[in-house]
């Protein structure tokens, strides 16, 4: 027997038991706390995640609705293409981030590996195009021009191309019927961003990661209607991904069709004639600078005079909107956004601003009448007007003696309007304006709709500028510091102007008033503003909010939401003044008028024509050509930047557009069968329950055969695809 007493071991054993008990209880407490956190605190979140792990979503993108012209001809629709896409999620799971897979893919598609890798990288502030600006979790299109053979190679060798899919997909197509691109009006699409998804999450039109959204033009304005709703099917799967059954599904809905007031035939004519006018004037020499006209940009608007609906809208330079389909290349993106291309993404019909020149004189004539000057009064059309030791010449320094305001429009007499503008400036207090100054010339311009947006259904319209006293003060406050820093007394012309502006740039001077009266100086207008104003004179005084969308039609054609013309105001003159303006503008195209040489043989007795020419001076550039015209049915305004005179550069093109509209030959003889649109289109195209459209054929514009072959204007499938017309360069 051992002589060690029992009590010697007991304390050590008890200590060990206590330590073990503490450890056991600590573990139990920790496990219990963790169990509480997982089951109670985070239970719902993990339950939802667990459910999602057993439910897979399959998204069927909605077919985007078509954009049609007024007769039903598709301007933008969809075609089925084989699209090869890459999943970044799958590629990033690979050791080399998928470089080997993408390199093999490039070999199959006949592309360079760098091209493919650039397309699947994500966009940020430092990454140039091409890149992906959509969600990183959705498949990224690499090409939408894959051949059947290429798609088969990818699908048959799936083990060599993990994360790569090749599927037939509906892809946007901009059809350019008859050569009418209608680029800036239609706009383009690009993938939805995470920011947009989050922003629209709680709205009635949330985005899916697979959505494409409109970025400009009608695609943006009517995006919600065109986009439709994607279908989502949910499948229950096990942990191996095997389908156990179908869960709930959200049925998809195709996008609606947007019918526009654009006539593809007239659009083709407008685009051709604008392009041709610019091309022609570049061959002519500017007598002021001694070098050829640059004619670097231009725009034309064809509008229904009574409704404000836009029949055609062209802007130069333009682009092919199909360049954005499937992702734009770096080369094409640089071309569209670079200075050398003169920014073709701009829609100069609503975003191009320039001094109005003499087409502004209808505003000044109206202002003079409001100020108390009789329209038929006698006003001296001298060869020049003197102000403060300076002489301001009439056009070509020619005088016509005492004439009415109507004749002042006919001869485009600057000196008549110089005097009226100066006199009203003096009546309002000159450099020390009265508190109750009438400012008729500035108020009238604002009430003609100038200096503010017209409200056309296109994004990013600009306001133009009416340089009244309030604008002068704001502009001076914003630029005073820069002018004072740059200005130099007795320096260069620019330095001297900056010096004077620094001291008194907030004052509306006599020089400002006379320059303003002929649409010069700081005046800026857009073609759509001037078209709206001249259309109002044509229709008796109603200013309309211009529209391009005419109706939104459901996919089955049963539900039609018509977009009706809306008046935005009235001209601030009475019916008699409008009638007098109309007579004055009519005389412009008659013998002696500034546009008469462009309208020789025009059937004035059958289709009364009114017009106003304009040649606007821009500091540091060649003159801007303006031509504003209207009949009882249509208003056409054209402008060419650095293109010379109004009737010289724009006149022939505008005459040709009217000839095509009314079916006229050079002698003014009308053949109604050749007329593209002798009166505005009133009916809507018919959409069948299966979504098909009865659309007439559109043939390319041929100026040599009077714009259109009447034998080819029957019903039938429209000529949509094919190479661009030969005139495009």
XYZ file of C-alpha atoms in Angstrom:
729
model
C 0.000 0.000 0.000
C 1.113 3.477 -0.761
C 1.961 5.778 2.098
C 0.802 8.877 0.092
C -2.261 10.356 1.693
C -5.425 10.775 -0.476
C -5.775 14.402 0.392
C -2.531 15.214 -1.500
C -4.092 14.498 -4.904
C -7.482 16.032 -4.343
C -6.650 19.740 -4.905
C -4.880 19.054 -8.242
C -7.758 16.917 -9.526
C -10.312 19.503 -8.503
C -8.385 22.284 -10.265
C -8.199 20.217 -13.458
C -11.920 19.488 -13.317
C -12.714 23.155 -12.809
C -10.536 24.163 -15.800
C -12.184 21.525 -17.968
C -15.614 22.652 -16.846
C -14.766 26.293 -17.677
C -13.528 25.293 -21.137
C -16.606 23.179 -21.806
C -18.971 25.928 -20.661
C -17.014 28.539 -22.698
C -17.294 26.398 -25.828
C -20.977 25.808 -25.223
C -21.541 29.517 -24.653
C -19.627 30.434 -27.817
C -21.495 27.866 -29.877
C -24.791 29.012 -28.408
C -24.015 32.645 -29.164
C -23.006 31.821 -32.718
C -26.134 29.710 -33.126
C -28.249 32.625 -31.882
C -26.507 35.001 -34.313
C -27.046 32.677 -37.281
C -30.554 31.523 -36.423
C -32.048 34.654 -34.887
C -30.038 37.758 -35.810
C -29.105 36.748 -39.393
C -31.607 33.969 -39.825
C -33.796 35.604 -42.458
C -30.842 36.715 -44.594
C -29.239 33.261 -44.623
C -32.584 31.606 -45.214
C -33.118 33.811 -48.246
C -29.612 33.071 -49.501
C -30.152 29.372 -49.008
C -33.353 29.557 -51.000
C -31.587 31.461 -53.747
C -28.898 28.820 -53.880
C -31.616 26.407 -54.923
C -33.363 28.717 -57.384
C -31.834 29.719 -60.681
C -33.236 32.547 -62.802
C -33.336 32.445 -66.577
C -33.986 35.849 -68.136
C -35.564 36.124 -71.582
C -34.801 39.706 -72.738
C -37.800 41.566 -74.107
C -37.761 42.317 -77.807
C -37.356 46.075 -78.103
C -40.151 47.865 -79.904
C -39.661 49.288 -83.386
C -39.502 52.957 -84.340
C -41.530 53.608 -87.500
C -41.904 56.508 -89.856
C -45.328 58.060 -90.456
C -46.249 55.455 -93.085
C -45.025 52.443 -91.113
C -41.543 52.065 -92.573
C -39.140 50.831 -89.849
C -36.417 53.312 -88.958
C -35.187 51.083 -86.127
C -36.153 47.459 -85.531
C -34.514 44.150 -84.571
C -32.859 41.287 -86.388
C -31.685 37.905 -85.154
C -27.914 37.524 -85.015
C -25.531 35.020 -83.496
C -24.077 36.760 -80.459
C -20.945 35.479 -78.734
C -20.742 36.594 -75.100
C -18.286 36.137 -72.246
C -19.046 35.812 -68.530
C -16.538 37.795 -66.452
C -17.710 35.937 -63.363
C -16.590 32.614 -64.847
C -13.411 33.989 -66.419
C -12.191 35.525 -63.152
C -12.436 32.109 -61.444
C -9.591 30.918 -63.660
C -5.939 31.245 -62.638
C -5.085 33.473 -65.602
C -8.375 35.436 -65.394
C -9.519 33.739 -68.566
C -6.744 35.039 -70.852
C -6.174 31.638 -72.419
C -9.886 31.181 -73.125
C -10.201 34.637 -74.640
C -7.131 34.055 -76.786
C -8.640 30.829 -78.149
C -11.918 32.672 -78.710
C -10.131 35.382 -80.684
C -8.677 32.713 -82.940
C -12.119 31.302 -83.694
C -13.667 34.732 -84.322
C -10.800 35.995 -86.455
C -10.046 38.804 -84.022
C -6.912 39.874 -82.184
C -6.717 38.716 -78.533
C -6.390 42.337 -77.390
C -9.613 43.254 -79.189
C -11.505 40.562 -77.319
C -9.934 41.390 -73.946
C -10.669 45.091 -74.383
C -14.330 44.346 -75.017
C -14.776 42.438 -71.737
C -12.939 44.877 -69.493
C -15.042 47.215 -67.376
C -15.343 50.912 -68.113
C -14.138 53.527 -65.667
C -12.871 57.096 -65.865
C -9.426 55.960 -67.055
C -10.425 53.150 -69.426
C -10.921 54.153 -73.066
C -13.459 52.552 -75.382
C -14.047 49.783 -76.142
C -15.027 48.591 -72.689
C -18.140 47.308 -70.944
C -20.201 49.906 -69.078
C -22.942 47.481 -68.078
C -23.145 45.165 -65.095
C -20.057 42.955 -64.565
C -22.380 40.065 -63.696
C -24.192 39.846 -67.020
C -22.747 38.218 -70.154
C -20.688 40.712 -72.163
C -21.170 40.609 -75.956
C -17.900 40.106 -77.806
C -19.430 40.135 -81.283
C -22.896 40.091 -82.795
C -21.588 39.041 -86.213
C -20.588 35.465 -85.518
C -21.071 32.966 -88.331
C -22.910 29.679 -87.882
C -19.601 27.834 -88.196
C -17.982 29.915 -85.457
C -20.947 29.397 -83.126
C -20.825 25.625 -83.704
C -17.097 25.497 -82.909
C -17.690 27.256 -79.596
C -20.656 25.087 -78.609
C -19.136 21.773 -79.715
C -15.911 22.466 -77.836
C -17.539 23.812 -74.683
C -14.698 22.437 -72.518
C -12.269 24.767 -74.342
C -14.530 27.776 -73.919
C -15.830 27.856 -70.323
C -17.798 31.042 -69.650
C -18.376 31.629 -73.379
C -21.811 31.395 -74.992
C -22.983 31.622 -78.598
C -26.722 32.188 -78.909
C -29.137 33.649 -81.448
C -30.271 37.009 -80.071
C -32.494 39.847 -81.225
C -30.149 42.741 -81.987
C -31.042 46.370 -82.703
C -30.922 47.415 -86.334
C -31.034 50.922 -87.773
C -32.411 50.317 -91.219
C -31.689 53.576 -93.108
C -34.618 53.110 -95.517
C -33.838 54.728 -98.843
C -30.548 55.953 -97.374
C -32.183 57.967 -94.551
C -30.009 57.327 -91.505
C -31.956 59.693 -89.227
C -29.020 59.169 -86.877
C -29.229 61.987 -84.348
C -33.029 61.741 -84.205
C -33.056 58.012 -83.450
C -30.096 57.916 -81.057
C -28.480 54.663 -79.900
C -28.424 52.049 -77.109
C -25.909 50.864 -74.543
C -26.037 48.493 -71.530
C -27.707 49.545 -68.316
C -25.342 50.501 -65.488
C -25.441 49.419 -61.836
C -26.268 53.006 -60.857
C -29.303 53.006 -63.157
C -30.433 49.636 -61.834
C -30.264 50.894 -58.261
C -32.021 54.157 -59.113
C -34.926 52.416 -60.862
C -35.224 49.577 -58.327
C -38.325 50.885 -56.586
C -40.026 52.383 -59.648
C -42.716 50.859 -61.850
C -40.088 50.189 -64.529
C -37.061 48.535 -62.878
C -34.062 47.463 -64.933
C -32.633 43.975 -65.316
C -28.904 43.525 -65.729
C -29.438 42.329 -69.280
C -31.274 45.496 -70.370
C -30.098 47.892 -73.064
C -31.242 51.478 -72.651
C -31.558 54.484 -74.926
C -28.765 57.006 -74.607
C -29.918 59.734 -76.980
C -32.631 60.660 -79.441
C -35.972 58.884 -79.566
C -34.372 55.764 -78.103
C -33.908 57.721 -74.877
C -37.124 59.760 -74.906
C -39.364 56.724 -75.422
C -37.093 54.160 -73.759
C -39.666 52.973 -71.229
C -42.262 52.215 -73.919
C -39.761 50.659 -76.326
C -37.999 48.493 -73.739
C -40.938 46.292 -72.764
C -40.496 43.840 -69.913
C -38.113 40.889 -69.811
C -39.488 37.482 -68.906
C -37.984 35.711 -65.881
C -38.337 31.943 -65.349
C -37.154 30.465 -62.033
C -36.081 26.833 -61.695
C -35.570 24.840 -58.482
C -32.230 23.044 -58.601
C -30.248 20.805 -56.264
C -26.723 21.494 -55.085
C -25.368 19.929 -58.268
C -27.399 22.257 -60.435
C -29.895 19.622 -61.604
C -33.374 21.004 -62.266
C -35.942 19.703 -59.788
C -38.902 21.697 -61.095
C -40.129 25.078 -62.202
C -40.849 27.771 -59.624
C -42.779 30.974 -60.221
C -42.306 32.856 -63.498
C -42.804 36.447 -64.596
C -44.041 36.560 -68.180
C -42.270 38.945 -70.526
C -43.819 41.636 -72.679
C -42.371 42.941 -75.959
C -41.765 46.638 -76.256
C -44.341 48.911 -77.836
C -43.960 50.446 -81.272
C -43.294 54.176 -81.560
C -44.723 55.764 -84.693
C -43.088 59.051 -85.652
C -44.074 61.947 -87.883
C -40.841 61.422 -89.850
C -41.354 60.488 -93.507
C -38.396 58.334 -94.536
C -38.601 59.528 -98.135
C -38.492 63.202 -97.165
C -35.783 62.444 -94.597
C -33.644 60.889 -97.332
C -34.127 63.982 -99.502
C -33.296 66.338 -96.616
C -30.126 64.437 -95.719
C -28.985 64.306 -99.335
C -29.703 67.956 -100.093
C -28.019 69.216 -96.918
C -24.964 67.092 -97.612
C -24.866 68.158 -101.257
C -25.275 71.854 -100.405
C -22.306 71.697 -98.034
C -20.232 69.778 -100.567
C -21.060 72.285 -103.310
C -20.313 75.415 -101.309
C -16.891 74.055 -100.300
C -15.908 74.477 -103.954
C -16.717 78.203 -103.839
C -14.384 80.945 -102.668
C -15.305 83.236 -99.814
C -14.789 86.780 -101.132
C -14.062 88.048 -97.619
C -11.351 85.558 -96.587
C -10.162 84.578 -100.067
C -10.350 80.869 -99.259
C -12.985 78.184 -99.938
C -15.956 77.995 -97.593
C -15.429 75.399 -94.894
C -19.115 74.454 -94.566
C -18.173 72.366 -91.522
C -21.679 71.688 -90.152
C -25.330 72.152 -90.975
C -28.913 71.244 -90.190
C -32.340 71.270 -91.776
C -35.821 70.929 -90.267
C -38.972 70.112 -92.245
C -42.081 70.737 -90.119
C -45.839 70.634 -90.555
C -46.831 74.297 -90.300
C -50.197 73.664 -88.625
C -49.140 71.081 -86.020
C -45.429 71.451 -85.257
C -44.831 67.805 -86.187
C -41.374 67.188 -87.619
C -41.402 65.499 -91.035
C -37.614 65.438 -91.455
C -34.644 66.519 -89.366
C -31.082 66.191 -90.632
C -27.789 67.209 -89.091
C -24.304 67.166 -90.600
C -21.860 65.660 -89.982
C -23.816 62.512 -89.187
C -22.925 58.909 -88.373
C -24.192 55.353 -88.674
C -26.032 54.451 -85.432
C -25.353 50.764 -86.158
C -21.795 51.451 -84.973
C -23.088 51.217 -81.390
C -24.782 47.849 -81.844
C -22.878 45.088 -80.078
C -20.373 47.501 -78.566
C -18.502 50.282 -80.342
C -14.856 49.914 -81.375
C -12.159 52.240 -80.053
C -11.501 53.558 -83.537
C -15.158 54.338 -84.198
C -15.659 55.880 -80.753
C -12.683 58.180 -81.250
C -14.062 59.150 -84.633
C -17.481 60.028 -83.224
C -16.191 62.009 -80.244
C -13.032 63.576 -81.629
C -12.595 67.217 -82.600
C -11.433 66.304 -86.085
C -14.812 64.729 -86.870
C -16.614 67.888 -85.631
C -18.730 65.909 -83.183
C -21.292 64.062 -85.335
C -23.208 62.899 -82.244
C -24.537 66.461 -81.875
C -27.978 67.043 -83.312
C -27.404 70.518 -84.690
C -31.101 70.989 -85.413
C -31.706 71.293 -81.644
C -28.158 71.753 -80.284
C -26.484 73.925 -82.915
C -26.491 77.606 -81.894
C -25.569 80.563 -84.106
C -26.547 84.186 -84.643
C -29.765 84.290 -86.646
C -28.810 87.013 -89.104
C -31.622 88.440 -91.202
C -34.140 85.642 -90.578
C -34.445 87.348 -87.170
C -35.993 90.422 -88.832
C -39.525 89.022 -88.533
C -39.039 89.374 -84.769
C -37.715 92.926 -85.079
C -40.535 93.925 -87.435
C -43.067 92.551 -84.962
C -41.361 94.387 -82.093
C -41.456 97.645 -84.042
C -45.212 97.304 -84.591
C -45.731 96.626 -80.887
C -43.696 99.728 -80.111
C -46.048 101.828 -82.219
C -44.367 101.940 -85.622
C -46.903 101.290 -88.429
C -46.074 98.317 -90.631
C -46.862 100.291 -93.767
C -45.042 103.418 -92.598
C -42.070 104.863 -94.468
C -38.603 104.036 -93.155
C -35.380 105.161 -94.764
C -33.397 102.288 -96.277
C -30.114 104.165 -96.666
C -26.866 102.580 -97.793
C -25.398 102.963 -94.289
C -26.253 104.005 -90.732
C -23.950 106.160 -88.603
C -23.470 105.708 -84.877
C -20.820 107.383 -82.759
C -18.469 108.052 -85.625
C -18.867 104.550 -87.016
C -20.739 103.640 -90.172
C -22.753 100.414 -90.415
C -23.341 99.462 -94.033
C -26.423 97.959 -95.574
C -25.976 94.632 -97.351
C -23.766 95.313 -100.385
C -23.978 99.015 -99.338
C -27.151 99.447 -101.383
C -29.994 101.766 -100.446
C -33.672 101.690 -101.451
C -34.967 104.983 -100.065
C -38.159 105.213 -97.949
C -39.829 101.775 -97.739
C -42.344 99.867 -95.579
C -41.429 97.145 -93.111
C -42.717 94.632 -95.663
C -40.213 95.921 -98.215
C -37.529 95.958 -95.521
C -38.072 92.190 -95.287
C -38.151 91.861 -99.082
C -34.833 93.662 -99.605
C -33.468 92.583 -96.188
C -32.619 96.204 -95.436
C -30.329 96.352 -92.405
C -30.392 100.123 -91.979
C -34.162 100.231 -91.401
C -33.775 97.831 -88.455
C -30.583 99.544 -87.206
C -32.567 102.770 -86.834
C -35.570 101.125 -85.176
C -33.402 99.228 -82.695
C -31.419 102.352 -81.845
C -34.521 104.525 -81.378
C -36.135 102.008 -79.014
C -32.913 101.750 -77.022
C -32.964 105.524 -76.588
C -36.655 105.540 -75.575
C -35.904 102.918 -72.904
C -33.257 105.185 -71.359
C -30.122 104.123 -73.221
C -27.204 103.540 -70.831
C -29.457 104.534 -67.904
C -32.542 102.371 -68.488
C -35.918 103.441 -67.156
C -37.571 101.357 -64.488
C -40.547 100.808 -66.754
C -38.508 100.251 -69.931
C -40.599 98.409 -72.505
C -37.674 96.527 -74.122
C -40.011 95.636 -76.995
C -37.297 94.078 -79.140
C -36.159 91.722 -76.372
C -39.615 90.927 -74.985
C -40.891 90.097 -78.452
C -38.039 87.670 -79.087
C -38.776 85.821 -75.851
C -42.463 85.669 -76.754
C -41.537 84.230 -80.164
C -40.055 81.326 -78.183
C -36.410 82.338 -78.531
C -33.980 82.055 -75.650
C -35.736 78.965 -74.244
C -36.325 75.345 -75.171
C -39.120 74.573 -77.614
C -39.924 71.399 -75.652
C -39.363 69.021 -78.563
C -39.466 65.342 -77.573
C -35.715 64.864 -77.929
C -33.192 65.050 -75.072
C -30.532 67.711 -74.562
C -32.129 70.584 -76.459
C -30.299 73.887 -75.889
C -31.944 77.249 -75.193
C -30.127 79.660 -77.455
C -29.697 83.199 -76.163
C -31.507 86.547 -76.211
C -28.991 89.103 -74.858
C -31.298 91.451 -72.956
C -30.246 93.632 -70.024
C -30.641 90.836 -67.478
C -28.449 88.514 -69.543
C -25.801 91.227 -69.982
C -25.581 91.687 -66.209
C -25.348 87.953 -65.462
C -22.811 87.391 -68.226
C -20.646 90.266 -67.007
C -20.641 88.983 -63.422
C -19.622 85.532 -64.594
C -16.779 86.750 -66.856
C -15.577 89.985 -65.281
C -12.495 88.514 -63.578
C -11.350 86.770 -66.756
C -11.864 89.898 -68.874
C -9.985 92.088 -66.429
C -7.077 89.649 -66.404
C -6.956 89.311 -70.201
C -7.772 92.902 -71.153
C -5.217 95.469 -72.189
C -5.832 99.084 -73.155
C -4.562 99.674 -76.667
C -3.678 95.995 -77.099
C -4.815 93.583 -79.780
C -8.438 93.590 -80.881
C -9.266 90.730 -78.495
C -7.361 92.365 -75.617
C -9.068 95.718 -76.220
C -12.521 94.087 -76.278
C -11.702 92.263 -73.011
C -10.517 95.552 -71.477
C -13.724 97.368 -72.411
C -15.861 94.424 -71.273
C -14.113 94.424 -67.907
C -15.047 98.053 -67.320
C -18.570 98.217 -68.704
C -19.547 94.797 -70.039
C -22.815 94.889 -68.109
C -24.155 97.862 -70.054
C -26.530 97.422 -72.958
C -25.069 99.896 -75.434
C -26.394 101.523 -78.580
C -24.111 99.278 -80.641
C -25.650 96.206 -78.980
C -29.165 97.388 -79.822
C -28.562 97.977 -83.530
C -26.613 94.744 -83.936
C -29.323 92.843 -82.116
C -32.044 94.250 -84.394
C -30.608 92.309 -87.345
C -30.023 89.084 -85.390
C -26.310 89.647 -84.784
C -24.132 90.296 -81.765
C -24.778 87.957 -78.864
C -27.991 86.500 -80.320
C -27.993 82.695 -80.567
C -30.822 80.611 -82.017
C -31.315 77.002 -83.093
C -32.916 75.720 -86.311
C -35.817 74.145 -84.396
C -36.577 77.473 -82.687
C -36.683 79.349 -85.999
C -38.760 76.610 -87.649
C -41.267 76.839 -84.794
C -41.462 80.637 -85.099
C -41.911 80.652 -88.883
C -44.497 77.861 -88.679
C -46.442 80.059 -86.257
C -46.491 82.900 -88.795
C -47.722 80.382 -91.377
C -50.584 79.020 -89.255
C -51.879 82.353 -88.000
C -49.945 82.761 -84.764
C -49.948 79.482 -82.816
C -46.593 78.370 -81.429
C -46.466 74.589 -81.148
C -44.282 72.371 -79.051
C -42.497 70.423 -81.826
C -43.005 66.663 -81.761
C -41.505 63.680 -83.545
C -43.370 60.933 -81.707
C -46.841 60.531 -83.182
C -48.236 57.448 -81.394
C -47.266 54.566 -79.116
C -48.888 51.299 -80.220
C -48.996 48.083 -78.183
C -47.257 44.998 -79.655
C -50.564 43.506 -80.791
C -51.679 46.775 -82.366
C -54.824 47.020 -80.232
C -53.881 49.833 -77.870
C -52.964 53.178 -79.414
C -51.736 56.139 -77.389
C -51.714 59.091 -79.763
C -49.234 61.895 -79.118
C -51.263 64.919 -80.123
C -49.819 68.297 -81.122
C -49.687 70.785 -78.255
C -49.704 74.560 -78.451
C -47.099 76.291 -76.288
C -48.284 79.857 -76.831
C -49.133 82.504 -79.408
C -47.102 85.096 -81.238
C -47.285 88.444 -79.417
C -48.817 90.276 -82.395
C -52.325 90.610 -83.797
C -53.749 88.941 -86.895
C -53.178 92.025 -89.035
C -49.465 92.084 -88.241
C -49.180 88.359 -88.971
C -50.896 88.951 -92.310
C -48.474 91.789 -93.087
C -45.481 89.632 -92.162
C -46.840 86.925 -94.438
C -47.133 89.372 -97.350
C -43.625 90.675 -96.739
C -42.163 87.167 -96.694
C -44.069 86.294 -99.849
C -42.454 89.244 -101.629
C -38.995 87.837 -100.762
C -39.424 85.090 -103.397
C -41.036 87.415 -105.959
C -39.161 89.680 -108.403
C -36.784 91.967 -106.541
C -36.728 89.849 -103.373
C -33.491 88.375 -102.007
C -34.671 84.800 -102.672
C -36.361 85.385 -106.040
C -33.429 83.947 -107.980
C -33.873 80.624 -106.170
C -37.602 80.335 -106.859
C -37.801 81.041 -110.564
C -40.796 79.239 -112.075
C -42.333 78.491 -108.688
C -46.161 78.100 -109.000
C -46.883 80.949 -106.594
C -50.558 81.030 -107.563
C -51.078 77.359 -106.601
C -48.597 76.870 -103.748
C -47.805 80.264 -102.172
C -44.199 80.380 -100.985
C -42.773 82.671 -98.306
C -39.120 82.962 -97.362
C -36.423 84.924 -95.582
C -32.712 84.784 -96.292
C -30.069 85.248 -93.631
C -26.287 85.641 -93.587
C -24.910 85.777 -90.050
C -21.439 86.967 -89.122
C -19.501 85.036 -86.487
C -16.233 86.410 -85.110
C -13.239 84.396 -86.307
C -15.304 82.332 -88.752
C -16.874 82.589 -92.164
C -20.507 83.643 -92.397
C -23.337 81.279 -91.465
C -26.015 80.631 -94.084
C -29.691 80.672 -93.012
C -32.808 80.090 -95.106
C -36.266 80.094 -93.494
C -39.316 79.283 -95.630
C -42.904 78.098 -95.416
C -45.988 77.189 -97.411
C -49.478 76.603 -96.058
C -48.467 72.998 -95.312
C -44.770 72.891 -94.468
C -42.021 74.996 -92.905
C -38.388 74.375 -93.852
C -35.386 75.992 -92.164
C -31.809 75.205 -93.197
C -28.501 76.488 -91.872
C -24.896 75.841 -92.916
C -22.071 76.915 -90.631
C -19.331 78.792 -92.539
C -21.348 78.363 -95.709
C -21.788 81.911 -96.997
C -25.102 83.542 -97.840
C -28.574 82.206 -97.097
C -29.927 82.040 -100.616
C -26.551 81.164 -102.100
C -25.673 78.123 -99.975
C -28.968 76.856 -98.536
C -31.413 78.157 -101.142
C -30.976 75.469 -103.835
C -31.253 72.640 -101.304
C -34.448 74.015 -99.757
C -35.981 74.488 -103.215
C -35.150 70.857 -104.083
C -36.800 69.593 -100.895
C -39.987 71.496 -101.752
C -39.871 70.174 -105.327
C -39.734 66.626 -103.964
C -42.546 67.260 -101.476
C -44.929 68.684 -104.073
C -43.741 66.810 -107.182
C -42.502 69.895 -109.069
C -40.010 70.108 -111.898
C -37.634 73.027 -112.449
C -40.282 74.927 -114.371
C -42.806 74.623 -111.547
C -45.008 72.016 -113.248
C -46.578 69.645 -110.735
C -46.939 65.895 -111.187
C -48.941 64.739 -108.172
C -47.855 61.136 -108.786
C -44.273 62.174 -108.221
C -45.070 64.194 -105.092
C -43.644 62.583 -101.968
C -45.937 64.392 -99.562
C -48.226 66.985 -101.163
C -50.016 67.324 -97.831
C -49.197 66.148 -94.286
C -49.709 62.472 -93.425
C -52.773 62.145 -91.184
C -53.419 58.409 -90.736
C -51.366 56.024 -88.629
C -49.829 52.834 -90.045
C -51.659 49.623 -89.297
C -50.034 46.975 -87.099
C -51.378 43.424 -87.346
C -52.120 41.334 -84.212
C -48.983 39.275 -84.910
C -46.888 42.442 -84.891
C -46.312 42.686 -88.642
C -46.625 46.051 -90.336
C -47.973 46.935 -93.721
C -45.175 49.246 -94.871
C -44.639 50.670 -98.347
C -41.351 50.466 -100.157
C -38.810 53.268 -99.868
C -36.473 53.763 -102.799
C -33.220 55.721 -102.572
C -33.499 59.391 -103.437
C -32.502 60.093 -107.024
C -32.285 63.824 -107.794
C -31.744 63.158 -111.477
C -35.123 61.492 -111.895
C -37.060 64.030 -109.809
C -36.485 62.351 -106.454
C -38.735 59.329 -106.851
C -39.932 56.791 -109.381
C -43.752 56.726 -109.063
C -43.882 53.181 -110.390
C -42.107 52.031 -107.220
C -44.293 53.764 -104.664
C -46.816 50.956 -104.184
C -47.229 48.742 -101.177
C -44.761 45.995 -100.449
C -41.797 45.135 -98.290
C -39.666 48.183 -97.549
C -36.136 48.347 -98.875
C -34.233 48.585 -95.632
C -30.812 47.001 -95.568
C -27.975 47.354 -98.027
C -25.040 49.686 -98.654
C -25.405 53.392 -97.956
C -26.187 55.657 -100.896
C -23.276 56.598 -103.120
C -23.460 60.247 -102.046
C -22.307 59.462 -98.520
C -18.585 59.990 -98.030
